PDB file of C-alpha atoms in Angstrom:
ATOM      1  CA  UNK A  13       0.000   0.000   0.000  1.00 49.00           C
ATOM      2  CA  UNK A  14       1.574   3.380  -1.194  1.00 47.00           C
ATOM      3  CA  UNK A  15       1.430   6.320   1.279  1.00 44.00           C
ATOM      4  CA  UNK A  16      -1.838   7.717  -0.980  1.00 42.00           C
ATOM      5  CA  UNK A  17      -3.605   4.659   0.108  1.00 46.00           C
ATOM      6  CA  UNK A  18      -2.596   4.938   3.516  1.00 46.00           C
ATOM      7  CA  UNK A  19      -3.627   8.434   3.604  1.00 46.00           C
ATOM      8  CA  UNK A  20      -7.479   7.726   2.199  1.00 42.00           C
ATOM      9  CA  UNK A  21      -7.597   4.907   4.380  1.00 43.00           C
ATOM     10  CA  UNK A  22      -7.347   6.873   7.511  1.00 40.00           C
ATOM     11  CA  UNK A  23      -9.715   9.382   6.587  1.00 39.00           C
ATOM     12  CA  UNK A  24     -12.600   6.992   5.946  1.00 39.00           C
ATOM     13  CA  UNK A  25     -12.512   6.862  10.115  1.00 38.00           C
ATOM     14  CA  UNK A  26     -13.766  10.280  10.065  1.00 36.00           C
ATOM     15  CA  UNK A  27     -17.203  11.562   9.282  1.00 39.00           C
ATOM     16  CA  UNK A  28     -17.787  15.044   8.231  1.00 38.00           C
ATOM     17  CA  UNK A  29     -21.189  16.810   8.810  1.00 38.00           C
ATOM     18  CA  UNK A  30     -21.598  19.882   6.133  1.00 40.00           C
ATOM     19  CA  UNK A  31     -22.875  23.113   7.592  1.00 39.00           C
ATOM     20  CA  UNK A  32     -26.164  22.432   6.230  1.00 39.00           C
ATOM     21  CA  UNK A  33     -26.886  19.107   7.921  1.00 43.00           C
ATOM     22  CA  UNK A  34     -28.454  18.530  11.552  1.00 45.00           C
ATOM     23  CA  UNK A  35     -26.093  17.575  14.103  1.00 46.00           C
ATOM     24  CA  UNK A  36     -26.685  13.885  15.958  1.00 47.00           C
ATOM     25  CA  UNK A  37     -29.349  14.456  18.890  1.00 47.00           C
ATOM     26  CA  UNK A  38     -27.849  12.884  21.317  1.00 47.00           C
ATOM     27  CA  UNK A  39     -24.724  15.378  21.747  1.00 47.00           C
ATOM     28  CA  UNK A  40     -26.547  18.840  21.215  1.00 43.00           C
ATOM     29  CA  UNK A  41     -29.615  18.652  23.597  1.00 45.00           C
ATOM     30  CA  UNK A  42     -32.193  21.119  23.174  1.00 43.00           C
ATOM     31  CA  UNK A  43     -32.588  23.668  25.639  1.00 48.00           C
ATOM     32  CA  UNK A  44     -36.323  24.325  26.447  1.00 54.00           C
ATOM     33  CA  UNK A  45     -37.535  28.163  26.340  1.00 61.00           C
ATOM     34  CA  UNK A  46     -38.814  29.909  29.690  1.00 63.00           C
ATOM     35  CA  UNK A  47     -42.625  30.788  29.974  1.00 70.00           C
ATOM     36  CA  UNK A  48     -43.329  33.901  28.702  1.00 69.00           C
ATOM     37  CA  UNK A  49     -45.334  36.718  30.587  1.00 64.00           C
ATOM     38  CA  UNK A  50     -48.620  37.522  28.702  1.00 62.00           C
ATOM     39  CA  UNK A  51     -46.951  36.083  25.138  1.00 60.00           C
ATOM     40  CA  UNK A  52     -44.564  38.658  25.197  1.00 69.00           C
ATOM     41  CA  UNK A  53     -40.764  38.319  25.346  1.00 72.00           C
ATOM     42  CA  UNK A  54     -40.680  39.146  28.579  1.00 77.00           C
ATOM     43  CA  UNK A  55     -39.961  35.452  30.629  1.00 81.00           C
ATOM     44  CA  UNK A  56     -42.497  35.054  33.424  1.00 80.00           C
ATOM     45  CA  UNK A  57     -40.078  34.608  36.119  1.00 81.00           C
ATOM     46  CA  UNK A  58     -38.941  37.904  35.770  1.00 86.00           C
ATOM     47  CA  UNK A  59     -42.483  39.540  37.525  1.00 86.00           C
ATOM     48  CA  UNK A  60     -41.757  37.325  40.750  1.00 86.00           C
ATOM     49  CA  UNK A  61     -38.180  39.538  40.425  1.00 87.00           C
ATOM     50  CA  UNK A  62     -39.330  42.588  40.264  1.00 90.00           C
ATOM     51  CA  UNK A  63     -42.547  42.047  42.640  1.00 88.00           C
ATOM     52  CA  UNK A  64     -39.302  40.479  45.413  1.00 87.00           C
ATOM     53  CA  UNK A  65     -37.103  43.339  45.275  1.00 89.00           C
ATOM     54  CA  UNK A  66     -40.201  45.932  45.775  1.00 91.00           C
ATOM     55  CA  UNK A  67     -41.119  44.001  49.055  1.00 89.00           C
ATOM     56  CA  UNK A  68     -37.091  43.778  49.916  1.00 89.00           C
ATOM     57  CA  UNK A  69     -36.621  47.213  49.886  1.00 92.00           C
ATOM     58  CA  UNK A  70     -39.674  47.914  51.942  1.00 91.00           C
ATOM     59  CA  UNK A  71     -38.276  45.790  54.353  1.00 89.00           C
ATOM     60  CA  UNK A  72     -35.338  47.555  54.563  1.00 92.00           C
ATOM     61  CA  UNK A  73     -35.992  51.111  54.381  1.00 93.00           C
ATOM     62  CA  UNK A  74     -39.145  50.633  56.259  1.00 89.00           C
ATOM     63  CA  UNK A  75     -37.093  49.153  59.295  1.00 91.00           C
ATOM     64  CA  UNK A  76     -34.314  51.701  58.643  1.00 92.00           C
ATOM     65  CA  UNK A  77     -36.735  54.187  58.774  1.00 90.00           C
ATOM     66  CA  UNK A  78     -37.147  54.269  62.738  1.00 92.00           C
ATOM     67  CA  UNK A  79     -34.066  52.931  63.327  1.00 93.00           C
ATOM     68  CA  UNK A  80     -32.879  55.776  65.109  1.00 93.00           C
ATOM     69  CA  UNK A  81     -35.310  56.635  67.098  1.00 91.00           C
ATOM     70  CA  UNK A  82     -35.696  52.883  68.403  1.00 92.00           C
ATOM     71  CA  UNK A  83     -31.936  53.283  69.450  1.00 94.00           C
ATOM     72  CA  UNK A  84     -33.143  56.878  71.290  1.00 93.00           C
ATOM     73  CA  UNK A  85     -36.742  55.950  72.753  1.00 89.00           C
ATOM     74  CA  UNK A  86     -36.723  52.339  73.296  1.00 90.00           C
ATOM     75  CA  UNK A  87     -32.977  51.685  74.943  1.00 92.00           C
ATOM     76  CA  UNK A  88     -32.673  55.464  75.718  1.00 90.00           C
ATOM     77  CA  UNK A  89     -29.256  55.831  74.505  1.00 94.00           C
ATOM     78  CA  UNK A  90     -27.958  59.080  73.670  1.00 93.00           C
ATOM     79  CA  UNK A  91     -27.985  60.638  70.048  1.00 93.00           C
ATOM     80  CA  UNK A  92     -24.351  59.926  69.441  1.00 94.00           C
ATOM     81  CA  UNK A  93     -24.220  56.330  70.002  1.00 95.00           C
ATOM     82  CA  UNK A  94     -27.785  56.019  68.490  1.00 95.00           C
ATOM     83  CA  UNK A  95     -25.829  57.787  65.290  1.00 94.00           C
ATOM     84  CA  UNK A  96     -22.982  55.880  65.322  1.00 95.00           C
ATOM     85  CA  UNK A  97     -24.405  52.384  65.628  1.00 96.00           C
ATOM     86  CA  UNK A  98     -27.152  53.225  62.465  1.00 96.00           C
ATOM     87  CA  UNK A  99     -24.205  54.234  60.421  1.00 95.00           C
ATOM     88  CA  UNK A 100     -22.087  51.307  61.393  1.00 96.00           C
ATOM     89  CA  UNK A 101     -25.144  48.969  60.301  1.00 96.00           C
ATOM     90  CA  UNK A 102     -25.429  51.077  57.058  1.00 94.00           C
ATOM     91  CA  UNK A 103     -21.831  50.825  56.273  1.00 95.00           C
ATOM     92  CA  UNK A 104     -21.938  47.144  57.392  1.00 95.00           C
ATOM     93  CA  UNK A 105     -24.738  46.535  54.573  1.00 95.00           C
ATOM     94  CA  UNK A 106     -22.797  48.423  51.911  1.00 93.00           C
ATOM     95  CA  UNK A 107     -19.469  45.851  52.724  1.00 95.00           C
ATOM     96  CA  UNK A 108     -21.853  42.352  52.314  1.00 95.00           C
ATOM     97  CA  UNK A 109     -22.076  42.618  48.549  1.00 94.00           C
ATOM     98  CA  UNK A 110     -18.725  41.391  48.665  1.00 94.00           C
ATOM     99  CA  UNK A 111     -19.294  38.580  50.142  1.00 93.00           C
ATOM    100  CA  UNK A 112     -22.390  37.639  48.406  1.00 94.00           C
ATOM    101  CA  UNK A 113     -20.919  38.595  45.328  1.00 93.00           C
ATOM    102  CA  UNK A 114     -17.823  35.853  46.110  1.00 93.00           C
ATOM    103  CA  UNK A 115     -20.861  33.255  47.078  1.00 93.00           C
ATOM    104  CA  UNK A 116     -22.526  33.600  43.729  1.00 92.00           C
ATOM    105  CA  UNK A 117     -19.098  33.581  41.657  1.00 92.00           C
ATOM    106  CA  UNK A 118     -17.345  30.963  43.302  1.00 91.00           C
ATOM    107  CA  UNK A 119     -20.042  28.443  45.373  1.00 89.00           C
ATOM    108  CA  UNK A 120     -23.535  28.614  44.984  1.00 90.00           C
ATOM    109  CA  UNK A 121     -24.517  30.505  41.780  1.00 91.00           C
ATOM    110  CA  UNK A 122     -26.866  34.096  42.096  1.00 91.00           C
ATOM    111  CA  UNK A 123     -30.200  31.716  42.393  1.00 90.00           C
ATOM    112  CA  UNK A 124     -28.950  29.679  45.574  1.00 93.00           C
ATOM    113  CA  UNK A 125     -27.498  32.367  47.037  1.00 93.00           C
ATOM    114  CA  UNK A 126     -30.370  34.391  46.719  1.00 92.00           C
ATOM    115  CA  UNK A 127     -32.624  31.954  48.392  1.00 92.00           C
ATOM    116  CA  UNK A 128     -29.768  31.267  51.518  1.00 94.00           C
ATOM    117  CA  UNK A 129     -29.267  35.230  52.269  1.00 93.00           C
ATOM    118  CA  UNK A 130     -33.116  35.710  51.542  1.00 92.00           C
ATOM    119  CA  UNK A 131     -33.831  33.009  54.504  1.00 93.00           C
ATOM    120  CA  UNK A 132     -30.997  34.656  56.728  1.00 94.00           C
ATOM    121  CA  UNK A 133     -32.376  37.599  55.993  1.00 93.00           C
ATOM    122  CA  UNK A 134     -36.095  37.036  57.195  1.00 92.00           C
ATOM    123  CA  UNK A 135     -34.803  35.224  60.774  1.00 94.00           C
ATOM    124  CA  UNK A 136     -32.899  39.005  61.069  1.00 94.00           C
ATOM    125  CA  UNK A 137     -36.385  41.116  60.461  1.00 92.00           C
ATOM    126  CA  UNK A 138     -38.006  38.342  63.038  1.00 93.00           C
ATOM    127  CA  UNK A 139     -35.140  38.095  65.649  1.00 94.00           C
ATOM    128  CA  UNK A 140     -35.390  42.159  65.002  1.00 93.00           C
ATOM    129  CA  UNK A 141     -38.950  42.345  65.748  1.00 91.00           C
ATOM    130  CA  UNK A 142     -39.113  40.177  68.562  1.00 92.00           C
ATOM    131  CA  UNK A 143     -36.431  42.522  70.349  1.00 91.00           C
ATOM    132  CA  UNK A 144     -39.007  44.902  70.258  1.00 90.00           C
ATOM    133  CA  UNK A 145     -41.212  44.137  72.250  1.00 90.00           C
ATOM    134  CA  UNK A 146     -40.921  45.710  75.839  1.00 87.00           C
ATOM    135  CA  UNK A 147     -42.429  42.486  77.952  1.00 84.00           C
ATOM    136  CA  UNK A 148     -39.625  40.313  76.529  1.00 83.00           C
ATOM    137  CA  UNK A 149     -36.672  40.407  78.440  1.00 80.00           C
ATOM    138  CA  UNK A 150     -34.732  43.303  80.214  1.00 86.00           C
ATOM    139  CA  UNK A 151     -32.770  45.876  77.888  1.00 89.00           C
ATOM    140  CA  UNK A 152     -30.108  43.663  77.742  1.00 92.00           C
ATOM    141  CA  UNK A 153     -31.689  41.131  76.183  1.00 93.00           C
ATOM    142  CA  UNK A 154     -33.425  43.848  73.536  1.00 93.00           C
ATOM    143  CA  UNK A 155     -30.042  44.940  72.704  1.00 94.00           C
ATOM    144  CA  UNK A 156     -28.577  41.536  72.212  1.00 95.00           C
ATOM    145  CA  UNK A 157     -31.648  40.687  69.657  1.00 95.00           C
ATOM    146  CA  UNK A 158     -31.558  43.997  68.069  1.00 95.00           C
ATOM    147  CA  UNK A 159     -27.806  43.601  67.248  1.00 96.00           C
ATOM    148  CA  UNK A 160     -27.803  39.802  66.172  1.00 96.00           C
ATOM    149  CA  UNK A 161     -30.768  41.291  64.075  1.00 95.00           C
ATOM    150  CA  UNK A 162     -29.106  44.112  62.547  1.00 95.00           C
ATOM    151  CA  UNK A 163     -25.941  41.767  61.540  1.00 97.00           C
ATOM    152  CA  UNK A 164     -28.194  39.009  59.656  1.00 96.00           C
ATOM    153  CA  UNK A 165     -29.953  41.872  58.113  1.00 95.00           C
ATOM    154  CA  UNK A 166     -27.030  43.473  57.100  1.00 95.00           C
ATOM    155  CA  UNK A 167     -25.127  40.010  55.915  1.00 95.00           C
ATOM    156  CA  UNK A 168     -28.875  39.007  53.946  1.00 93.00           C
ATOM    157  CA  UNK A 169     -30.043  42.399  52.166  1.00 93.00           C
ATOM    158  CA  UNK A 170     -26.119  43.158  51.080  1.00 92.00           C
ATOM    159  CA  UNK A 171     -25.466  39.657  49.946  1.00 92.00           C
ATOM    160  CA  UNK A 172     -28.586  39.037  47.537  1.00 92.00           C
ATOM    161  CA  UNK A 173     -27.722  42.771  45.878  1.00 91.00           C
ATOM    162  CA  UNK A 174     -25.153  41.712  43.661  1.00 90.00           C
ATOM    163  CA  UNK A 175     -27.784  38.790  42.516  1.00 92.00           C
ATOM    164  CA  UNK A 176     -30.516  40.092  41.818  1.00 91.00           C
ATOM    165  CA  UNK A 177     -30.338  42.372  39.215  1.00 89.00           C
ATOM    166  CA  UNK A 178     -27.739  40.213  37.119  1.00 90.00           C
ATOM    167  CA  UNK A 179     -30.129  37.005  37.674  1.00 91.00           C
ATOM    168  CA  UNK A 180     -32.963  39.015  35.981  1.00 89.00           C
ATOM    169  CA  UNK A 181     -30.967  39.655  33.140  1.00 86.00           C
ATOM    170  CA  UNK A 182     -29.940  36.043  32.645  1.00 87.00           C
ATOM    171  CA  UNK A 183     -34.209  35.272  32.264  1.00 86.00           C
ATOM    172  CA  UNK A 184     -33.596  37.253  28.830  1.00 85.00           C
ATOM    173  CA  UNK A 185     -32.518  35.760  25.721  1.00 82.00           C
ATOM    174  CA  UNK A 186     -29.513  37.303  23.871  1.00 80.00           C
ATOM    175  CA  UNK A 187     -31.928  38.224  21.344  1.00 80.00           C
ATOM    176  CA  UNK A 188     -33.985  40.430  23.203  1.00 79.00           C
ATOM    177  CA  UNK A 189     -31.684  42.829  24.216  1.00 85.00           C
ATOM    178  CA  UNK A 190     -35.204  46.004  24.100  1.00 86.00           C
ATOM    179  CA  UNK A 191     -36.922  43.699  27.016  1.00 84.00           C
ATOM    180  CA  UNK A 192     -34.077  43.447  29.243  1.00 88.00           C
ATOM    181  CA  UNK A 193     -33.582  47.039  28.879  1.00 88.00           C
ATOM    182  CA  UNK A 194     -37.053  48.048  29.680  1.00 89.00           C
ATOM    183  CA  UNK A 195     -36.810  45.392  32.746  1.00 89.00           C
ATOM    184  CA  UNK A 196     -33.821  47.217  34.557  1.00 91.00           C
ATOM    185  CA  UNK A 197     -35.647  50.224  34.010  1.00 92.00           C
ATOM    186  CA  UNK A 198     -39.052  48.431  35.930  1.00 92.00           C
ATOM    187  CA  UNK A 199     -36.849  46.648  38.471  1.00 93.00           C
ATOM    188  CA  UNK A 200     -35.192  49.742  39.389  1.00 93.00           C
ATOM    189  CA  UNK A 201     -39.101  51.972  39.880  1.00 94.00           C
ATOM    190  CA  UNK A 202     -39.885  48.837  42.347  1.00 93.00           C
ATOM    191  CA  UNK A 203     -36.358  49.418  43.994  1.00 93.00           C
ATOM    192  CA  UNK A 204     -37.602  53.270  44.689  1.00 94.00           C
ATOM    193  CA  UNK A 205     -41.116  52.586  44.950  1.00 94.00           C
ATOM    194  CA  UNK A 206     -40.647  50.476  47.907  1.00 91.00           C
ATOM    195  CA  UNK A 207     -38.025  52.413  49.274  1.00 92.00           C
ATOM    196  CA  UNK A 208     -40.111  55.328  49.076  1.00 93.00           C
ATOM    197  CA  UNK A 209     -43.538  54.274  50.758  1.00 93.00           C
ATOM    198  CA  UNK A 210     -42.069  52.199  53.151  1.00 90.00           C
ATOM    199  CA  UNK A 211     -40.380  55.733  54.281  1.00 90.00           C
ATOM    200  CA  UNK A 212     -43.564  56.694  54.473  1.00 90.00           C
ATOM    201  CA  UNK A 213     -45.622  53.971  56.015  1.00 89.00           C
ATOM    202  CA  UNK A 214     -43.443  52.784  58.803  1.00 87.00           C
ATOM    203  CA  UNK A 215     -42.756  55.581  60.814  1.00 86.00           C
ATOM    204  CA  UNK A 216     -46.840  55.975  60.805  1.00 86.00           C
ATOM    205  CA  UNK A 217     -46.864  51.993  62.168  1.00 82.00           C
ATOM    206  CA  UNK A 218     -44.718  53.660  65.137  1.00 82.00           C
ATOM    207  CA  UNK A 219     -46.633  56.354  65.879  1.00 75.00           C
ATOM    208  CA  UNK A 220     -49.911  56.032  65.268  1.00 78.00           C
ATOM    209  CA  UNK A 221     -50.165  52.946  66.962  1.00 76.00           C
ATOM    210  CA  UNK A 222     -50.137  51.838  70.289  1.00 75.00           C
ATOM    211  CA  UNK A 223     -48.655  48.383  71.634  1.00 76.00           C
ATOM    212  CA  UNK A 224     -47.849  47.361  75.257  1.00 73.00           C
ATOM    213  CA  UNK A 225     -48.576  50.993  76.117  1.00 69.00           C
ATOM    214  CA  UNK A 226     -46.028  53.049  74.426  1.00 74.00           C
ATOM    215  CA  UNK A 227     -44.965  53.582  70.583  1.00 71.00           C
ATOM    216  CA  UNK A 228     -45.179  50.039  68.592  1.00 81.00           C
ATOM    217  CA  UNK A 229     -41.907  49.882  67.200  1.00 85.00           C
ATOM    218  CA  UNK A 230     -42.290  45.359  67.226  1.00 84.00           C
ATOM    219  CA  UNK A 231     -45.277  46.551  64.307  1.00 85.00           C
ATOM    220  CA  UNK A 232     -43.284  48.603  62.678  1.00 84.00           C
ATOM    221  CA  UNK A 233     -40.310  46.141  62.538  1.00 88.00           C
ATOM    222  CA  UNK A 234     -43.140  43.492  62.121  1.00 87.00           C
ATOM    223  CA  UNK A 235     -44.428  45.256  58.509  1.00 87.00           C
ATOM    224  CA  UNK A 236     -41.141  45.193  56.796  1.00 84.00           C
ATOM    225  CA  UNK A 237     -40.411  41.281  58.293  1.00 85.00           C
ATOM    226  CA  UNK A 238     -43.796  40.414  56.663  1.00 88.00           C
ATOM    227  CA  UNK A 239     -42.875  41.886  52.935  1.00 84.00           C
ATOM    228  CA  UNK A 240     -39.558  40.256  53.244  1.00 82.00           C
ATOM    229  CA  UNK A 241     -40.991  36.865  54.057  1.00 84.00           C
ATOM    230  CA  UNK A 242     -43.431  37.422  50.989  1.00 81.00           C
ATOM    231  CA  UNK A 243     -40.550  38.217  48.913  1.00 77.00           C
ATOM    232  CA  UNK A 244     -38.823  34.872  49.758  1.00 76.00           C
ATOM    233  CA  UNK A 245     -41.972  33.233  48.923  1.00 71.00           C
ATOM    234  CA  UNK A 246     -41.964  34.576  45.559  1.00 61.00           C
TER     235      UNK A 246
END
């Protein structure tokens, strides 16, 4: 056999698929399309994003909201450590993307992590809220809830922000590039919609009504505990 023959022979081992013919089944699965919302382009999943991240930033502002004047009425500490602490939580919950960000990149993936922070963050709003209520405990006691409160709250509401917003992008197909444009610009009206009636709403919870005889700061941590557990239910 002369090296022409050896040549052919090998290449009969080989079998070439033109550009115009289907490629085997077996090795290119197909990958199903998400539900669409109202037979749009929009996917469905992506109004259970936007609804979550209205009732999450309820939650937070709302608490935030009175979180001052909880430090100054309820535990009756003066307006510079009632300052300080608020600003340490606030700087606290601007230092958690980073680690939620490192969660979703290098562990669990946005979805997962979402969920996990999401849970960690509704057993902060509770332990919160149940810190606030005067019968429970001595002041010690409040303060010890509020704080472990304020630190899962902090570690749940910066960890999911990094997600959120870049897992309702990934709902989109590369195709649609108008929709997820138009969906950043919805996700981010719930973002200051909630923000800006919770503002609103809470500090009327703590005033306007009475619990246990004095200013019912429990309902007005209560609220925003509520809308976050609805948002992990979405």
């Amino acid at each position: 056999m002369n090296t022409f023959q050896r040549n052919e022979s090998k290449e009969t081992l080989f079998t070439f698929i033109s550009a115009g013919d289907d490629p085997p089944k077996g090795d290119f699965p197909v990958q199903k399309k998400s539900p669409k919302l109202c037979g749009s382009n929009y996917p469905l999943s992506i109004a259970f994003i936007v609804v979550n991240e209205f009732c999450e930033r309820f939650s937070y502002y709302g608490m935030r909201a009175v979180l001052t004047l909880y430090f100054i009425s309820f535990f009756h500490w003066d307006e510079n450590l009632s300052t300080s602490v608020y600003h340490a939580f606030s700087a606290l919950c601007y230092f958690t993307p980073v680690i939620g960000a490192i969660m979703a990149d290098s562990w669990l993936g946005k979805y997962k992590t979402i969920i996990y922070l999401s849970v960690v963050y509704v057993i902060g709003h509770l332990i919160k809220s149940v810190g606030a209520i005067p019968s429970l405990g001595n002041q010690v006691v409040h303060v010890i809830l509020s704080m472990i409160g304020l630190f899962l709250i902090a570690l749940g509401t910066g960890g999911i922000k990094p997600c959120v917003s870049a897992f309702g992008g990934d709902q989109f197909e590369e195709e649609h590039t108008s929709e997820r444009s138009k969906f950043f610009s919805v996700f981010y009206l719930s973002i200051n919609a909630g923000s800006l009636i919770s503002t609103f709403v809470t500090p009327v919870l703590r005033g306007d009504v009475k619990c246990f005889g004095e200013d019912c700061y429990a309902l007005a941590f209560g609220v925003p505990a509520a809308l976050m557990v609805l948002a992990l239910g979405e």
